[in-house]
């Protein structure tokens, strides 16, 4: 690992599972696309390759965003918060971030009496992942 | 607790500690202000009172944002992600979000050879918290 990246990682406080929350934000519009998790290796890969790589807690492995769907996130800037325990990725999102085919994950908003969907899918899940995809 | 709020909470998946990550975003500019944590009670209070209330992991208690500094966050909209395990608060931030006196928590950006500060404090910590504040 390049020394500079190793030094960058040294200033991040990972939790007991070796993870930090990572927010992906579209760099020019400010849209919050998603929140995922990163470990040391995911951050190192993201810095080295220039595309967002997360740690999938459900699959227990590294997850290069868009590896199946092609909906990659090019890293524009990586930021660290004051406590050093959360990172913010400014990215250029290709297509849609959400596996449901919506642009971002936060498509439910609370109204007076329940959650309402405020965004429709822009692309079918089958188009993103092929037939039989979850 | 009002039935509607109780129903809203029922669709959120809290982690083993009863928490979800909560992103606070300035509603009009899109600026990501901070990430904190919320439990059921913090979300219920936020919906009922209209100002952001978090769960402080370091202090082990509810934390009405701005209770000491006056830098409150008025809730404009609460959103939930597709997995139901992260919430996004669109807020109107009074003053500055960060205890360091900066507008947001993410004032360090990664450059080729290290983290650099990209924002200066807008207000002194002493002004926010009084003398002797950390």
mmCIF file of C-alpha atoms in Angstrom:
data_model
loop_
_atom_site.group_PDB
_atom_site.id
_atom_site.type_symbol
_atom_site.label_atom_id
_atom_site.label_comp_id
_atom_site.label_asym_id
_atom_site.label_seq_id
_atom_site.Cartn_x
_atom_site.Cartn_y
_atom_site.Cartn_z
ATOM 1 C CA UNK A 1 0.000 0.000 0.000
ATOM 2 C CA UNK A 2 1.398 3.444 -0.849
ATOM 3 C CA UNK A 3 2.699 5.212 2.237
ATOM 4 C CA UNK A 4 0.407 8.216 1.796
ATOM 5 C CA UNK A 5 -2.712 6.050 1.722
ATOM 6 C CA UNK A 6 -1.491 4.100 4.727
ATOM 7 C CA UNK A 7 -1.052 7.416 6.563
ATOM 8 C CA UNK A 8 -4.547 8.546 5.527
ATOM 9 C CA UNK A 9 -6.020 5.380 6.980
ATOM 10 C CA UNK A 10 -4.138 5.899 10.223
ATOM 11 C CA UNK A 11 -6.217 8.974 10.967
ATOM 12 C CA UNK A 12 -9.523 7.162 10.628
ATOM 13 C CA UNK A 13 -11.164 5.614 13.677
ATOM 14 C CA UNK A 14 -12.771 2.324 12.676
ATOM 15 C CA UNK A 15 -15.415 0.700 14.881
ATOM 16 C CA UNK A 16 -15.124 -2.659 16.641
ATOM 17 C CA UNK A 17 -15.907 -4.404 13.340
ATOM 18 C CA UNK A 18 -13.230 -2.403 11.520
ATOM 19 C CA UNK A 19 -15.797 -0.303 9.676
ATOM 20 C CA UNK A 20 -16.862 3.312 9.240
ATOM 21 C CA UNK A 21 -20.098 4.616 7.736
ATOM 22 C CA UNK A 22 -19.547 6.095 4.282
ATOM 23 C CA UNK A 23 -21.914 8.573 2.667
ATOM 24 C CA UNK A 24 -21.881 8.840 -1.106
ATOM 25 C CA UNK A 25 -22.958 12.250 -2.374
ATOM 26 C CA UNK A 26 -23.261 13.351 -5.996
ATOM 27 C CA UNK A 27 -20.494 15.948 -6.164
ATOM 28 C CA UNK A 28 -22.244 18.651 -8.181
ATOM 29 C CA UNK A 29 -25.895 18.459 -7.175
ATOM 30 C CA UNK A 30 -25.387 17.575 -3.505
ATOM 31 C CA UNK A 31 -27.808 14.632 -3.743
ATOM 32 C CA UNK A 32 -27.174 12.082 -0.993
ATOM 33 C CA UNK A 33 -27.086 8.831 -2.921
ATOM 34 C CA UNK A 34 -26.545 6.186 -0.242
ATOM 35 C CA UNK A 35 -24.840 5.206 2.965
ATOM 36 C CA UNK A 36 -22.685 2.088 3.053
ATOM 37 C CA UNK A 37 -19.716 0.844 5.084
ATOM 38 C CA UNK A 38 -15.989 0.830 4.422
ATOM 39 C CA UNK A 39 -13.074 -0.952 6.037
ATOM 40 C CA UNK A 40 -9.375 -0.085 5.631
ATOM 41 C CA UNK A 41 -9.053 -2.120 2.476
ATOM 42 C CA UNK A 42 -12.169 -0.620 0.863
ATOM 43 C CA UNK A 43 -10.846 2.889 1.433
ATOM 44 C CA UNK A 44 -7.405 1.972 0.125
ATOM 45 C CA UNK A 45 -8.938 0.447 -3.010
ATOM 46 C CA UNK A 46 -11.194 3.460 -3.515
ATOM 47 C CA UNK A 47 -8.218 5.836 -3.328
ATOM 48 C CA UNK A 48 -6.015 3.643 -5.520
ATOM 49 C CA UNK A 49 -8.582 2.782 -8.211
ATOM 50 C CA UNK A 50 -10.624 5.995 -8.177
ATOM 51 C CA UNK A 51 -14.015 4.248 -7.935
ATOM 52 C CA UNK A 52 -16.008 3.637 -4.765
ATOM 53 C CA UNK A 53 -15.466 0.268 -3.106
ATOM 54 C CA UNK A 54 -17.410 -0.634 0.034
ATOM 55 C CA UNK A 55 -17.557 -3.477 2.514
ATOM 56 C CA UNK A 56 -20.807 -5.373 2.151
ATOM 57 C CA UNK A 57 -21.895 -6.439 5.627
ATOM 58 C CA UNK A 58 -24.609 -8.718 4.233
ATOM 59 C CA UNK A 59 -22.245 -10.510 1.860
ATOM 60 C CA UNK A 60 -19.178 -10.285 4.087
ATOM 61 C CA UNK A 61 -16.894 -9.173 1.278
ATOM 62 C CA UNK A 62 -15.553 -6.167 -0.581
ATOM 63 C CA UNK A 63 -18.104 -4.646 -2.925
ATOM 64 C CA UNK A 64 -16.891 -2.611 -5.858
ATOM 65 C CA UNK A 65 -19.991 -0.504 -6.425
ATOM 66 C CA UNK A 66 -21.312 -1.229 -9.905
ATOM 67 C CA UNK A 67 -19.357 -4.460 -10.339
ATOM 68 C CA UNK A 68 -22.521 -6.208 -11.545
ATOM 69 C CA UNK A 69 -24.768 -3.359 -12.646
ATOM 70 C CA UNK A 70 -22.150 -1.053 -14.155
ATOM 71 C CA UNK A 71 -23.477 1.781 -11.995
ATOM 72 C CA UNK A 72 -20.059 2.840 -10.736
ATOM 73 C CA UNK A 73 -19.203 5.836 -8.596
ATOM 74 C CA UNK A 74 -16.104 7.749 -9.671
ATOM 75 C CA UNK A 75 -14.431 9.336 -6.671
ATOM 76 C CA UNK A 76 -14.142 13.100 -6.899
ATOM 77 C CA UNK A 77 -13.117 13.768 -3.304
ATOM 78 C CA UNK A 78 -12.848 11.868 -0.028
ATOM 79 C CA UNK A 79 -13.624 13.771 3.158
ATOM 80 C CA UNK A 80 -13.279 12.873 6.824
ATOM 81 C CA UNK A 81 -15.345 14.239 9.693
ATOM 82 C CA UNK A 82 -14.067 15.914 12.852
ATOM 83 C CA UNK A 83 -14.233 12.711 14.914
ATOM 84 C CA UNK A 84 -12.500 10.755 12.168
ATOM 85 C CA UNK A 85 -15.147 8.052 12.298
ATOM 86 C CA UNK A 86 -17.275 8.834 9.220
ATOM 87 C CA UNK A 87 -16.250 9.454 5.632
ATOM 88 C CA UNK A 88 -18.004 11.385 2.898
ATOM 89 C CA UNK A 89 -17.390 10.439 -0.722
ATOM 90 C CA UNK A 90 -18.121 13.065 -3.332
ATOM 91 C CA UNK A 91 -18.735 11.018 -6.446
ATOM 92 C CA UNK A 92 -19.855 11.085 -10.039
ATOM 93 C CA UNK A 93 -22.619 8.471 -10.086
ATOM 94 C CA UNK A 94 -23.109 6.553 -13.329
ATOM 95 C CA UNK A 95 -26.816 5.889 -13.833
ATOM 96 C CA UNK A 96 -28.596 5.043 -10.604
ATOM 97 C CA UNK A 97 -27.208 4.293 -7.155
ATOM 98 C CA UNK A 98 -30.099 2.227 -5.792
ATOM 99 C CA UNK A 99 -30.588 -1.460 -6.653
ATOM 100 C CA UNK A 100 -34.316 -0.689 -6.928
ATOM 101 C CA UNK A 101 -33.494 1.395 -10.016
ATOM 102 C CA UNK A 102 -33.966 4.722 -8.280
ATOM 103 C CA UNK A 103 -31.365 7.424 -8.416
ATOM 104 C CA UNK A 104 -30.761 7.345 -4.644
ATOM 105 C CA UNK A 105 -31.605 5.107 -1.689
ATOM 106 C CA UNK A 106 -33.695 7.668 0.221
ATOM 107 C CA UNK A 107 -36.928 7.495 -1.734
ATOM 108 C CA UNK A 108 -39.284 7.273 1.248
ATOM 109 C CA UNK A 109 -40.296 10.451 3.068
ATOM 110 C CA UNK A 110 -42.277 10.728 6.270
ATOM 111 C CA UNK A 111 -45.577 12.548 5.958
ATOM 112 C CA UNK A 112 -48.202 13.091 8.641
ATOM 113 C CA UNK A 113 -49.465 9.569 8.602
ATOM 114 C CA UNK A 114 -46.862 7.336 6.984
ATOM 115 C CA UNK A 115 -43.916 6.835 4.666
ATOM 116 C CA UNK A 116 -44.573 7.814 1.068
ATOM 117 C CA UNK A 117 -42.461 7.039 -1.971
ATOM 118 C CA UNK A 118 -41.187 10.266 -3.505
ATOM 119 C CA UNK A 119 -39.219 8.783 -6.415
ATOM 120 C CA UNK A 120 -40.009 6.115 -8.982
ATOM 121 C CA UNK A 121 -37.497 3.685 -10.496
ATOM 122 C CA UNK A 122 -35.713 5.114 -13.541
ATOM 123 C CA UNK A 123 -34.580 1.709 -14.751
ATOM 124 C CA UNK A 124 -35.841 -1.848 -14.210
ATOM 125 C CA UNK A 125 -33.972 -4.113 -11.804
ATOM 126 C CA UNK A 126 -33.749 -6.726 -14.559
ATOM 127 C CA UNK A 127 -31.956 -4.242 -16.741
ATOM 128 C CA UNK A 128 -29.434 -3.611 -14.000
ATOM 129 C CA UNK A 129 -28.863 -7.163 -12.829
ATOM 130 C CA UNK A 130 -30.371 -9.460 -15.451
ATOM 131 C CA UNK A 131 -33.393 -11.732 -15.093
ATOM 132 C CA UNK A 132 -33.815 -13.472 -11.802
ATOM 133 C CA UNK A 133 -32.038 -10.747 -9.879
ATOM 134 C CA UNK A 134 -33.298 -9.970 -6.403
ATOM 135 C CA UNK B 1 -46.506 7.972 21.446
ATOM 136 C CA UNK B 2 -48.884 8.904 18.593
ATOM 137 C CA UNK B 3 -49.894 5.844 16.588
ATOM 138 C CA UNK B 4 -48.568 7.245 13.286
ATOM 139 C CA UNK B 5 -45.091 7.818 14.734
ATOM 140 C CA UNK B 6 -45.128 4.369 16.297
ATOM 141 C CA UNK B 7 -45.980 2.947 12.861
ATOM 142 C CA UNK B 8 -43.160 4.948 11.228
ATOM 143 C CA UNK B 9 -40.688 3.497 13.692
ATOM 144 C CA UNK B 10 -41.916 -0.014 12.985
ATOM 145 C CA UNK B 11 -40.552 0.196 9.459
ATOM 146 C CA UNK B 12 -37.048 1.097 10.574
ATOM 147 C CA UNK B 13 -34.460 -1.636 11.141
ATOM 148 C CA UNK B 14 -32.340 -0.710 14.144
ATOM 149 C CA UNK B 15 -28.974 -2.382 14.751
ATOM 150 C CA UNK B 16 -28.050 -4.585 17.702
ATOM 151 C CA UNK B 17 -27.577 -1.456 19.836
ATOM 152 C CA UNK B 18 -30.981 -0.121 18.801
ATOM 153 C CA UNK B 19 -29.459 2.568 16.599
ATOM 154 C CA UNK B 20 -29.446 3.744 12.986
ATOM 155 C CA UNK B 21 -27.020 6.162 11.326
ATOM 156 C CA UNK B 22 -28.642 9.525 10.678
ATOM 157 C CA UNK B 23 -27.356 11.996 8.101
ATOM 158 C CA UNK B 24 -28.254 15.651 8.554
ATOM 159 C CA UNK B 25 -28.337 17.582 5.299
ATOM 160 C CA UNK B 26 -29.086 21.288 4.846
ATOM 161 C CA UNK B 27 -32.386 21.104 2.964
ATOM 162 C CA UNK B 28 -31.809 23.844 0.391
ATOM 163 C CA UNK B 29 -28.086 23.745 -0.385
ATOM 164 C CA UNK B 30 -27.587 19.974 -0.097
ATOM 165 C CA UNK B 31 -24.627 20.422 2.252
ATOM 166 C CA UNK B 32 -24.017 17.289 4.314
ATOM 167 C CA UNK B 33 -23.701 18.682 7.815
ATOM 168 C CA UNK B 34 -23.001 15.632 9.955
ATOM 169 C CA UNK B 35 -23.701 11.995 10.664
ATOM 170 C CA UNK B 36 -24.949 10.956 14.084
ATOM 171 C CA UNK B 37 -27.019 8.119 15.533
ATOM 172 C CA UNK B 38 -30.677 7.830 16.462
ATOM 173 C CA UNK B 39 -32.643 5.302 18.471
ATOM 174 C CA UNK B 40 -36.427 4.902 18.493
ATOM 175 C CA UNK B 41 -36.905 7.585 21.101
ATOM 176 C CA UNK B 42 -34.665 10.106 19.303
ATOM 177 C CA UNK B 43 -36.661 9.692 16.094
ATOM 178 C CA UNK B 44 -39.966 9.965 17.952
ATOM 179 C CA UNK B 45 -38.793 13.160 19.683
ATOM 180 C CA UNK B 46 -37.520 14.597 16.410
ATOM 181 C CA UNK B 47 -40.889 13.995 14.723
ATOM 182 C CA UNK B 48 -42.873 15.262 17.691
ATOM 183 C CA UNK B 49 -40.811 18.353 18.484
ATOM 184 C CA UNK B 50 -39.666 19.257 14.970
ATOM 185 C CA UNK B 51 -35.987 19.643 15.878
ATOM 186 C CA UNK B 52 -33.283 17.007 15.460
ATOM 187 C CA UNK B 53 -32.613 14.849 18.499
ATOM 188 C CA UNK B 54 -29.882 12.188 18.366
ATOM 189 C CA UNK B 55 -28.513 9.484 20.615
ATOM 190 C CA UNK B 56 -25.041 10.377 21.813
ATOM 191 C CA UNK B 57 -23.020 7.171 21.959
ATOM 192 C CA UNK B 58 -20.175 8.865 23.834
ATOM 193 C CA UNK B 59 -22.474 10.329 26.484
ATOM 194 C CA UNK B 60 -24.957 7.462 26.497
ATOM 195 C CA UNK B 61 -27.988 9.732 26.439
ATOM 196 C CA UNK B 62 -30.392 11.585 24.174
ATOM 197 C CA UNK B 63 -28.844 14.667 22.625
ATOM 198 C CA UNK B 64 -31.111 17.448 21.469
ATOM 199 C CA UNK B 65 -28.821 19.046 18.904
ATOM 200 C CA UNK B 66 -28.143 22.631 19.970
ATOM 201 C CA UNK B 67 -29.277 22.125 23.572
ATOM 202 C CA UNK B 68 -26.092 23.832 24.815
ATOM 203 C CA UNK B 69 -24.904 25.822 21.803
ATOM 204 C CA UNK B 70 -28.260 26.949 20.429
ATOM 205 C CA UNK B 71 -27.264 25.552 17.020
ATOM 206 C CA UNK B 72 -30.513 23.644 16.497
ATOM 207 C CA UNK B 73 -31.600 21.774 13.390
ATOM 208 C CA UNK B 74 -35.239 22.293 12.416
ATOM 209 C CA UNK B 75 -36.584 19.211 10.676
ATOM 210 C CA UNK B 76 -37.843 19.861 7.169
ATOM 211 C CA UNK B 77 -38.231 16.237 6.079
ATOM 212 C CA UNK B 78 -37.315 12.779 7.341
ATOM 213 C CA UNK B 79 -36.374 10.162 4.754
ATOM 214 C CA UNK B 80 -35.703 6.441 5.009
ATOM 215 C CA UNK B 81 -33.485 4.377 2.731
ATOM 216 C CA UNK B 82 -34.433 1.248 0.813
ATOM 217 C CA UNK B 83 -33.066 -1.111 3.462
ATOM 218 C CA UNK B 84 -34.798 0.836 6.212
ATOM 219 C CA UNK B 85 -31.593 1.016 8.226
ATOM 220 C CA UNK B 86 -30.426 4.584 7.603
ATOM 221 C CA UNK B 87 -32.297 7.860 7.898
ATOM 222 C CA UNK B 88 -31.705 11.186 6.188
ATOM 223 C CA UNK B 89 -32.813 14.373 7.889
ATOM 224 C CA UNK B 90 -33.323 17.405 5.703
ATOM 225 C CA UNK B 91 -32.890 20.277 8.128
ATOM 226 C CA UNK B 92 -32.579 24.011 8.498
ATOM 227 C CA UNK B 93 -29.335 24.409 10.437
ATOM 228 C CA UNK B 94 -29.079 27.378 12.780
ATOM 229 C CA UNK B 95 -25.510 28.690 12.726
ATOM 230 C CA UNK B 96 -22.932 25.929 12.579
ATOM 231 C CA UNK B 97 -23.343 22.167 12.947
ATOM 232 C CA UNK B 98 -19.821 21.296 14.068
ATOM 233 C CA UNK B 99 -18.621 21.744 17.665
ATOM 234 C CA UNK B 100 -15.343 23.033 16.204
ATOM 235 C CA UNK B 101 -17.275 26.071 14.944
ATOM 236 C CA UNK B 102 -17.291 24.963 11.340
ATOM 237 C CA UNK B 103 -20.460 24.807 9.306
ATOM 238 C CA UNK B 104 -20.218 21.031 8.806
ATOM 239 C CA UNK B 105 -18.249 18.115 10.223
ATOM 240 C CA UNK B 106 -16.497 17.149 6.971
ATOM 241 C CA UNK B 107 -13.794 19.789 6.816
ATOM 242 C CA UNK B 108 -10.887 17.472 5.977
ATOM 243 C CA UNK B 109 -10.340 16.398 2.379
ATOM 244 C CA UNK B 110 -7.860 13.853 1.080
ATOM 245 C CA UNK B 111 -5.250 15.212 -1.299
ATOM 246 C CA UNK B 112 -2.359 13.354 -2.861
ATOM 247 C CA UNK B 113 -0.282 13.237 0.258
ATOM 248 C CA UNK B 114 -2.538 13.835 3.230
ATOM 249 C CA UNK B 115 -5.684 15.279 4.776
ATOM 250 C CA UNK B 116 -6.062 19.025 4.385
ATOM 251 C CA UNK B 117 -8.500 21.328 6.133
ATOM 252 C CA UNK B 118 -10.833 22.902 3.598
ATOM 253 C CA UNK B 119 -12.937 25.002 5.984
ATOM 254 C CA UNK B 120 -12.072 27.310 8.850
ATOM 255 C CA UNK B 121 -14.150 27.812 12.007
ATOM 256 C CA UNK B 122 -16.833 30.475 11.585
ATOM 257 C CA UNK B 123 -17.311 30.914 15.316
ATOM 258 C CA UNK B 124 -15.138 30.234 18.371
ATOM 259 C CA UNK B 125 -15.844 27.156 20.467
ATOM 260 C CA UNK B 126 -15.980 29.394 23.538
ATOM 261 C CA UNK B 127 -18.755 31.395 21.942
ATOM 262 C CA UNK B 128 -20.726 28.213 21.339
ATOM 263 C CA UNK B 129 -20.157 26.482 24.651
ATOM 264 C CA UNK B 130 -18.710 29.049 27.039
ATOM 265 C CA UNK B 131 -15.243 29.158 28.550
ATOM 266 C CA UNK B 132 -13.711 25.875 29.562
ATOM 267 C CA UNK B 133 -15.608 23.964 26.903
ATOM 268 C CA UNK B 134 -13.781 21.163 25.204
#
